[in-house]
Short mmCIF file of C-alpha atoms and ligand atoms in Angstrom, two decimals:
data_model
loop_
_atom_site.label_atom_id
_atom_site.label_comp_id
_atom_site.label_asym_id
_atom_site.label_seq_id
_atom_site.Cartn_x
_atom_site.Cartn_y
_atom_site.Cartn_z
CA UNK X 27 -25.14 1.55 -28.03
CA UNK X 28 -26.78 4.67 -27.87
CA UNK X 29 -25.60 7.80 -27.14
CA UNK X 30 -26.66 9.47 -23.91
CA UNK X 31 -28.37 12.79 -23.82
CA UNK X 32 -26.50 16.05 -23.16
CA UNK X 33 -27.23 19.06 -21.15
CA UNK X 34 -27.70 21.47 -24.37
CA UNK X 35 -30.24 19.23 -25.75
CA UNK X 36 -32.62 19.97 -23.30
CA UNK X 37 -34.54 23.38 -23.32
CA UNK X 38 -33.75 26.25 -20.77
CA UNK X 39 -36.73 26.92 -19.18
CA UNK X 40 -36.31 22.87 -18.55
CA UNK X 41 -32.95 22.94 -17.03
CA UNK X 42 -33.76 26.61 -15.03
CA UNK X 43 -36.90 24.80 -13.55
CA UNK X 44 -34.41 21.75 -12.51
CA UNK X 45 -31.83 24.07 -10.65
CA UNK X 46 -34.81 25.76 -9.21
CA UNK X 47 -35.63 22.76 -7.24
CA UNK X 48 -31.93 21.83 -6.34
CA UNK X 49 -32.13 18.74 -9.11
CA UNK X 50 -30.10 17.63 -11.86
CA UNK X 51 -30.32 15.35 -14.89
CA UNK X 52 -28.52 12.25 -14.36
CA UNK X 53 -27.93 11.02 -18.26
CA UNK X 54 -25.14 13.51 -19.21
CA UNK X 55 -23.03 12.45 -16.54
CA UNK X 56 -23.39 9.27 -16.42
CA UNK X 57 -20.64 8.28 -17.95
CA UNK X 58 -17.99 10.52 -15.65
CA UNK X 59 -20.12 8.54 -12.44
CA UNK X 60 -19.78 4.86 -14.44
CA UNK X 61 -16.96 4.66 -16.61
CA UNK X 62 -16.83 0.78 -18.47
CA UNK X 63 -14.77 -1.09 -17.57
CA UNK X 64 -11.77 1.05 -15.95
CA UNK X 65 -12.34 4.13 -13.56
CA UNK X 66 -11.69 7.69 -14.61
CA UNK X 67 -7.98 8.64 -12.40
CA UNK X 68 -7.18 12.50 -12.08
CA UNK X 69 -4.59 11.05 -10.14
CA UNK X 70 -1.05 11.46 -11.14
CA UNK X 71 2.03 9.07 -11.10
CA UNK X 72 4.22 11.59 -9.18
CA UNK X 73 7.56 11.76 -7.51
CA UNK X 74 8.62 13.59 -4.47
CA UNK X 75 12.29 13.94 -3.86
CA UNK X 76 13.95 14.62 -0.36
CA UNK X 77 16.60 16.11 -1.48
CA UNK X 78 13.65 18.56 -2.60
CA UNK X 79 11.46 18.25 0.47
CA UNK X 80 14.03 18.44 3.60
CA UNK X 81 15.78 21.97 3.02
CA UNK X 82 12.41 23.51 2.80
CA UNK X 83 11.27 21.55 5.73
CA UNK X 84 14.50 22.86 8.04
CA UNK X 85 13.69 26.38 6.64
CA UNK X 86 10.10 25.78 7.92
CA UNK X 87 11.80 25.45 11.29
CA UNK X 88 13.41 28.43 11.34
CA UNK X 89 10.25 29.97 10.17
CA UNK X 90 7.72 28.37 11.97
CA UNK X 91 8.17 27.57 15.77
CA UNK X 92 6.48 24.51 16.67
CA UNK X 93 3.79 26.30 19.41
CA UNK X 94 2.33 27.85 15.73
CA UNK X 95 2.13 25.04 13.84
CA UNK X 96 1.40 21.77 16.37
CA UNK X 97 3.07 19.83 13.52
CA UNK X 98 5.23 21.30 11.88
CA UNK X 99 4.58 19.35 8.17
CA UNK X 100 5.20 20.33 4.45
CA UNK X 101 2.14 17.95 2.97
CA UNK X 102 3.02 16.00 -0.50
CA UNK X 103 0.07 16.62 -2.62
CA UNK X 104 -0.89 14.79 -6.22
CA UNK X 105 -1.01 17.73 -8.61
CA UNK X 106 -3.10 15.87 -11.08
CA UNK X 107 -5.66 16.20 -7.98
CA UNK X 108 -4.75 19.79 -7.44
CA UNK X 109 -2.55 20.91 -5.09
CA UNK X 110 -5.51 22.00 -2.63
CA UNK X 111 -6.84 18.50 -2.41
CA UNK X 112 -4.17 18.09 0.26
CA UNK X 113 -3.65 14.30 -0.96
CA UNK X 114 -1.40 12.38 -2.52
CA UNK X 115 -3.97 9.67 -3.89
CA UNK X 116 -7.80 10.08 -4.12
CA UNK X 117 -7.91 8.40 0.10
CA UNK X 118 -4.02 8.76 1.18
CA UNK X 119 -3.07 11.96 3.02
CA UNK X 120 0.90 12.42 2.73
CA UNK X 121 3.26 14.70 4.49
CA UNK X 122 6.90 15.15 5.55
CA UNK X 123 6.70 16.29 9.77
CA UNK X 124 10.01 17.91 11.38
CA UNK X 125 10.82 17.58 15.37
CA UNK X 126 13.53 19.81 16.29
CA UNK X 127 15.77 18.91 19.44
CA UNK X 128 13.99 19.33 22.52
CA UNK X 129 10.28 20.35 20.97
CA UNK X 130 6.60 18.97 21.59
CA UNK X 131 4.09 18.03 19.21
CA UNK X 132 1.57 18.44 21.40
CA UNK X 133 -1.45 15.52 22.55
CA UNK X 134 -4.59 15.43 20.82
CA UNK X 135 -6.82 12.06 19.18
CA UNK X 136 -8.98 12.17 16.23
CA UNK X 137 -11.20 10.25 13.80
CA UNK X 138 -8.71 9.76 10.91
CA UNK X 139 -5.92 7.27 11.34
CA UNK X 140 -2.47 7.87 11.14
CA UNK X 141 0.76 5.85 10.89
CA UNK X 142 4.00 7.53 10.72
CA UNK X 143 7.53 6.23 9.01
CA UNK X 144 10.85 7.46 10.59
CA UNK X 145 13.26 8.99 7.84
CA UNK X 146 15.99 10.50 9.39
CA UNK X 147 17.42 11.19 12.84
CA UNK X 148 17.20 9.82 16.35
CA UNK X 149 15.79 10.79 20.00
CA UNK X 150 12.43 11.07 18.80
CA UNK X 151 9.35 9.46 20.12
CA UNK X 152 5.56 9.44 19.97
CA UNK X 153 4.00 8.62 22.74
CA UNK X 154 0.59 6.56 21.91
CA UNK X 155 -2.11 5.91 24.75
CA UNK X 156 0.67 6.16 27.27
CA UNK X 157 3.01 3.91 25.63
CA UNK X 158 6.30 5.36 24.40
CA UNK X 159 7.59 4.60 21.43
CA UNK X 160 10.86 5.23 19.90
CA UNK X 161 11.24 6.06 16.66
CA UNK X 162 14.70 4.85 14.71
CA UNK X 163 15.24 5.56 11.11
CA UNK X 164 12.68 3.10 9.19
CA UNK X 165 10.07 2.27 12.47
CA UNK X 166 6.91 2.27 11.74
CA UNK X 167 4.50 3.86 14.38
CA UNK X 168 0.57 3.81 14.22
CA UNK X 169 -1.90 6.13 15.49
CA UNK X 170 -5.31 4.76 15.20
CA UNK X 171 -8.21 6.51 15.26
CA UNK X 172 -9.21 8.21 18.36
CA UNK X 173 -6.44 7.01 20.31
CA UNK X 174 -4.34 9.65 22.13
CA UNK X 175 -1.04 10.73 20.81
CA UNK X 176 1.77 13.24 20.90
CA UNK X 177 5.61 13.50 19.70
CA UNK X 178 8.47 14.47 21.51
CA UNK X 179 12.88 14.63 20.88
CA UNK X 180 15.29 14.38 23.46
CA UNK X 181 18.04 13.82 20.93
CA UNK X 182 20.11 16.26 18.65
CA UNK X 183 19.84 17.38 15.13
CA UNK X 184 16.33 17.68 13.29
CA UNK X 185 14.20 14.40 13.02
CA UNK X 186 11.74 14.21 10.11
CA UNK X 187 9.70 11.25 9.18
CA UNK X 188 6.50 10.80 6.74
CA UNK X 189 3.10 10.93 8.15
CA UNK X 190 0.43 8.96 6.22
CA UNK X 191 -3.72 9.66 7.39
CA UNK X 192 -6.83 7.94 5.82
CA UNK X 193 -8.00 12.49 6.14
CA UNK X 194 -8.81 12.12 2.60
CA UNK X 195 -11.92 9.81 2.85
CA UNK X 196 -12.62 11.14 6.66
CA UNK X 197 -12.93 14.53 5.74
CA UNK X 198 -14.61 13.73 2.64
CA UNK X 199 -17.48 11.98 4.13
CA UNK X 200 -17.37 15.46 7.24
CA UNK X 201 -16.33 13.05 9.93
CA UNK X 202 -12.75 14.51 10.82
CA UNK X 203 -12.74 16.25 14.12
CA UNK X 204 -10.08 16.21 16.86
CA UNK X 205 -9.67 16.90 21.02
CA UNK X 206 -6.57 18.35 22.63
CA UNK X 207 -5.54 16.89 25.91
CA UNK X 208 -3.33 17.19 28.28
CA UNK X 209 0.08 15.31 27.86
CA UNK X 210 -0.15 11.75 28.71
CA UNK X 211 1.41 10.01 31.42
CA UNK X 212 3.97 7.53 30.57
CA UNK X 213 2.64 4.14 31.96
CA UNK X 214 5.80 2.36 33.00
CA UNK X 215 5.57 -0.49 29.77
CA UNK X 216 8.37 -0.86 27.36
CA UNK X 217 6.55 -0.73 23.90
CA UNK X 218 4.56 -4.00 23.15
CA UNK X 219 6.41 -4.93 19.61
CA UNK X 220 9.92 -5.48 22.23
CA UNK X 221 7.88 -7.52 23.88
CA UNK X 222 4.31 -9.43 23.90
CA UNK X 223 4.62 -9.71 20.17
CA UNK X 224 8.05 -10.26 19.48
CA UNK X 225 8.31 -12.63 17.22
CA UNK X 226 6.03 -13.81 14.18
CA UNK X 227 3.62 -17.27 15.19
CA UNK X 228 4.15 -16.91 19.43
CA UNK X 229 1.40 -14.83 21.29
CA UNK X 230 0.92 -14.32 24.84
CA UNK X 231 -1.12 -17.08 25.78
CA UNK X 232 -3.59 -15.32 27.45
CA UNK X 233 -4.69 -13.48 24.22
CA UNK X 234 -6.41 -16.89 23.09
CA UNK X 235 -8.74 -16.53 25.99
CA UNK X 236 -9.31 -12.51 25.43
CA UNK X 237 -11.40 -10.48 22.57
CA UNK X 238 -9.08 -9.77 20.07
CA UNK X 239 -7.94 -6.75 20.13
CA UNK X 240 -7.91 -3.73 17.56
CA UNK X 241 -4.26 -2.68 17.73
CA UNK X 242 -1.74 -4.34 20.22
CA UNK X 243 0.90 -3.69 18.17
CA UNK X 244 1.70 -0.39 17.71
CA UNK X 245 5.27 -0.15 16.25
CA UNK X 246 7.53 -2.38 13.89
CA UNK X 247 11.02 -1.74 14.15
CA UNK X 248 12.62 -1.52 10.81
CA UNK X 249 15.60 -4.13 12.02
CA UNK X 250 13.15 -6.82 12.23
CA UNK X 251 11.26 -5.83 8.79
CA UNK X 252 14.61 -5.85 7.14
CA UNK X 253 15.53 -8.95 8.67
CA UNK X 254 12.29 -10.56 7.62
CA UNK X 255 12.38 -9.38 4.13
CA UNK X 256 16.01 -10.85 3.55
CA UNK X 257 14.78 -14.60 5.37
CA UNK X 258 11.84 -14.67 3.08
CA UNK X 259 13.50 -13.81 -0.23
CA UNK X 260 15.68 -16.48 0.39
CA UNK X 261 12.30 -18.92 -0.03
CA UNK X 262 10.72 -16.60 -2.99
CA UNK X 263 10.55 -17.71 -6.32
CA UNK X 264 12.70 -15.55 -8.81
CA UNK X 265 9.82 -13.70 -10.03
CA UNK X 266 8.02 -13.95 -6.97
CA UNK X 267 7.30 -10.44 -5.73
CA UNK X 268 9.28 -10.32 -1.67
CA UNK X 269 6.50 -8.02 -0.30
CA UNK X 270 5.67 -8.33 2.90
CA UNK X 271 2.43 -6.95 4.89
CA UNK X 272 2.27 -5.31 8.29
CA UNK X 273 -0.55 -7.25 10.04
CA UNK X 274 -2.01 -7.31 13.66
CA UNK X 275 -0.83 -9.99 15.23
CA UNK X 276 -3.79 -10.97 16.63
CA UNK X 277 -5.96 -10.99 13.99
CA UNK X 278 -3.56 -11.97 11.36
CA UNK X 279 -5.34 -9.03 8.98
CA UNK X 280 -4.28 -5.68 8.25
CA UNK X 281 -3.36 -3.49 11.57
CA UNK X 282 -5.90 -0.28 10.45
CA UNK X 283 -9.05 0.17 9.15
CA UNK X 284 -8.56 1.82 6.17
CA UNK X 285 -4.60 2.16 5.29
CA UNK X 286 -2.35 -1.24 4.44
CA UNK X 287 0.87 -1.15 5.00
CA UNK X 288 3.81 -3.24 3.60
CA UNK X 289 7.82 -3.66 2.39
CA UNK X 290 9.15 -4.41 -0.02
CA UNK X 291 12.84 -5.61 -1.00
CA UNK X 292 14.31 -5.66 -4.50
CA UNK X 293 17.00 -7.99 -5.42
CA UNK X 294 20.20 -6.59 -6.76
CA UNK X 295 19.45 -5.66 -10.47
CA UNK X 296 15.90 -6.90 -9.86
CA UNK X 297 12.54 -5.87 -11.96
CA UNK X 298 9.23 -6.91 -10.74
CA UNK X 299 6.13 -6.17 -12.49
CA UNK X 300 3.54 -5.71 -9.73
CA UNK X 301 0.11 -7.22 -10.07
CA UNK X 302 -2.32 -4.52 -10.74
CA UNK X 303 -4.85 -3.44 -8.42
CA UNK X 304 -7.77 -1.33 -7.53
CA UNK X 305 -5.97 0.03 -4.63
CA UNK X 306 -4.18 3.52 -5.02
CA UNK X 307 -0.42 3.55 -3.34
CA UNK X 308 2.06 5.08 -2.36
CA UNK X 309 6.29 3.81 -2.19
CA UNK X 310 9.10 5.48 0.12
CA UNK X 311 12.28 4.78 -0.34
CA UNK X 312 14.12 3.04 2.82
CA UNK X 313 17.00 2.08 0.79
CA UNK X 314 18.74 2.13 -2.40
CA UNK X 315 17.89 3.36 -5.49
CA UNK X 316 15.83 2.54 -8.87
CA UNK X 317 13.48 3.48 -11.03
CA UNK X 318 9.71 2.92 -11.41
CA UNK X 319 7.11 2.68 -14.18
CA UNK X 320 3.75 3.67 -13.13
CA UNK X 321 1.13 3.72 -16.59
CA UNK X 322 3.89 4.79 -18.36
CA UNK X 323 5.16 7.37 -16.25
CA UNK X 324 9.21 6.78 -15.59
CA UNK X 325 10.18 7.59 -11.99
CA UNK X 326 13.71 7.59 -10.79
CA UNK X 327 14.13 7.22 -7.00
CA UNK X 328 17.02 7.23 -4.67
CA UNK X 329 16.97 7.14 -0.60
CA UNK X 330 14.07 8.82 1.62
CA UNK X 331 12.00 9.78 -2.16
CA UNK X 332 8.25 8.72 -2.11
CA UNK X 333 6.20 8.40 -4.83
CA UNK X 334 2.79 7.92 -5.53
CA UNK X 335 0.19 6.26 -8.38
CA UNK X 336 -3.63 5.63 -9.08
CA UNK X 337 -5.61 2.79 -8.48
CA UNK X 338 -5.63 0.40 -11.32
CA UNK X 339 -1.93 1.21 -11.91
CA UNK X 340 0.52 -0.97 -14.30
CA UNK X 341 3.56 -0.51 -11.72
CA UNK X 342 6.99 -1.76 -12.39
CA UNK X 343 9.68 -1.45 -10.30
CA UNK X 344 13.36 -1.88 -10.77
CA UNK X 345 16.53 -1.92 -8.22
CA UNK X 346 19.41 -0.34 -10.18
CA UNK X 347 22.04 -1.99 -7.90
CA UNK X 348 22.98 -4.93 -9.27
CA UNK X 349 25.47 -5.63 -6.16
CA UNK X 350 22.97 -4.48 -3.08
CA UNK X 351 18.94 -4.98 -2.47
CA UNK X 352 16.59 -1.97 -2.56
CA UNK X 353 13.77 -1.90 -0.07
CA UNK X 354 10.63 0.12 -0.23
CA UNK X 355 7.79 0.81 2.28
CA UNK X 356 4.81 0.69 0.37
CA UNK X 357 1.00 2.43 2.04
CA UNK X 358 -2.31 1.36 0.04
CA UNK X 359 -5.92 1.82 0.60
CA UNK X 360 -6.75 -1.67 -0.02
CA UNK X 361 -7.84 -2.28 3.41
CA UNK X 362 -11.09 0.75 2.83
CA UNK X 363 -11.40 -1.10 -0.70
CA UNK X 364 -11.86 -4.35 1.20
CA UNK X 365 -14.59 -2.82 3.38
CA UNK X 366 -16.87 -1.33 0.70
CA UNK X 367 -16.29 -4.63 -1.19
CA UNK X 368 -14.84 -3.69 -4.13
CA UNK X 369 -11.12 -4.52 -3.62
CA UNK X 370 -9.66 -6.56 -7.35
CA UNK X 371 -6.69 -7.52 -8.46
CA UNK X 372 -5.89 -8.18 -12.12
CA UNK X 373 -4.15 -10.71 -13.90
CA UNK X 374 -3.18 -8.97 -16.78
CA UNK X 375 -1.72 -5.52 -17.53
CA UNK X 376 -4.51 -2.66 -18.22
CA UNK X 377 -5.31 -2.05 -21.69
CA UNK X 378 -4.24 1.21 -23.09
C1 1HN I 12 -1.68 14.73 12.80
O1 1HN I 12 -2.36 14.46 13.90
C2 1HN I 12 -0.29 14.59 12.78
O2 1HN I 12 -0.18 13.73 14.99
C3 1HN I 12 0.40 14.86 11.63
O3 1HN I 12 1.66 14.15 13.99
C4 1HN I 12 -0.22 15.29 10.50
C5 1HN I 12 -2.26 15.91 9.34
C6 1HN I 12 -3.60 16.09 9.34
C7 1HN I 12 -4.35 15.81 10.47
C8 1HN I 12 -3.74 15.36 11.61
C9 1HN I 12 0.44 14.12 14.01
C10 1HN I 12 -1.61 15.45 10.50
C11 1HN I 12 -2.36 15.18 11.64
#
């Protein structure tokens, strides 16, 4: 194989005439644009620990009233992208939001989507296109793109739950804009997922007839995941991976664009070597404590830590309790992967 040609090689007045004309050589970066066989990853296996994260989030509460921040979020950024990326993989936008008793987050829709996992405390709720929706520790909520939504607490104590937005690729590619509006009326419907869709394989029978549509389900009480996950392990294989997806129920395929979303349980003293993939992803803690491998990168989590790892990643995960399951929720960009066609899993572990 032949070497390509650098920059150097080339004469000045060569490569002053190119920049002259706003052009560039391709051949001596072809390489960084193609790697064989395995992409080039800046990003970082990294861990973020609440007990790190939530006593500078309450002192951002006392610093920071909620009318000057309209959400009030510390964001959990990759360092191995630099900190100013404002991501925690190369597409997933993390960050830990706190709702103080009796505040707003105020209404507004925009082009990235959002989903958002409830970590601690009760009384909060988001309200989404009109339809309010409580969030209890381990609920997931999702804010699709464009759709109208806004937070609220009437409970007490601080609530604080992880927000996770596709902004990464949106902003990339200049699409990310948003509209403030006025606070939504509550239409008089108890949310959808305690009702139409309330249990896996039954769907209001009218929805045969209708269009499919893009998100009727907009929140997954944890009580039901957890009760899911335990049912299916007991019909998992003992090296069988008890992962489970979060899917619209009406299309039986993931319920956003661009972000998949999933849970996982680990049996007491379990290890499970994941599958790799092209995806990049990201793991919060819902319960229990363990430790993680992620390309050789040892990670020790406990309750309410995330942490994050490429695409392409050799992930291992391990439940230290040999007495209790641990479960994790897991976010991936496998769903934008899928669209551009280029979504792989891999049989074998990654060569060094
Ligand atoms: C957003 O709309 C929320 O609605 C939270 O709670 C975090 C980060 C970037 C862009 C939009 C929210 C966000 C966000």
């Amino acid at each position: 194989m032949t070497a390509l040609g650098t920059l150097e090689e080339l004469p000045l007045d060569y490569r002053q005439a190119l920049t002259g004309f706003n052009l560039l050589p391709l051949w001596p970066s072809l390489r960084n644009f193609l790697p064989y066989g395995k992409p080039i990853r800046k990003t970082a296996p990294v861990l973020w620990r609440y007990d790190d994260i939530r006593p500078l989030l309450l002192r951002a509460g006392e610093l920071t009233p909620i009318e000057k921040a309209e959400r009030r979020v510390l964001v959990l950024a990759n360092p191995g992208l630099g900190l100013d990326a404002v991501r925690a993989t190369p597409t997933i936008y993390l960050g830990m939001q706190l709702i103080l008793p009796g505040e707003a987050a105020p209404n507004h829709r925009h082009t990235p989507s959002a989903i958002r996992f409830a970590v601690e405390g009760e009384g909060a709720y988001t309200v989404v296109e009109g339809e309010k929706l409580p969030m209890a520790r381990g609920d997931l909520i999702l804010t699709p793109p464009k759709l109208w939504h806004e937070h609220g607490h009437e409970g007490n104590g601080p609530v604080i739950w992880l927000d996770a937005l596709d902004l990464p690729l949106v902003h990339d590619i200049e699409a990310s804009y948003c509209i403030d509006g006025e606070s939504q009326p509550v239409v008089n419907m108890p949310d959808s997922s305690q009702t139409a869709y309330r249990r896996a394989g039954l769907l209001p029978y009218t929805a045969l007839d209708a269009q499919k549509r893009d998100f009727p389900l907009l929140r997954f009480p944890w009580v039901d995941v957890r009760q899911a996950l335990l049912g299916y392990a007991e019909g998992c294989g003992p090296h069988e991976p008890v992962r489970l997806a979060y899917i619209n129920p009406e299309t039986g395929r993931e319920c956003l664009p661009t972000l998949g979303f999933s849970a996982l349980m680990l049996r007491p003293g379990e290890e499970v070597d994941l599958p790799r993939r092209s995806a990049s992803v990201v793991f919060h803690v819902v319960e229990g404590a363990g430790e993680a491998q992620i390309d050789g990168t040892d990670i020790r989590w406990t309750e309410a830590d995330t942490f994050a790892g490429p695409t392409h990643a050799d992930i291992t995960l391990r439940n230290n309790n040999s007495a209790a399951p641990a479960f994790l929720f897991s976010v991936d960009d496998a769903p934008m992967q899928r669209s551009l066609g280029i979504y792989e899993t891999f049989d074998e572990p990654a060569k060094a």
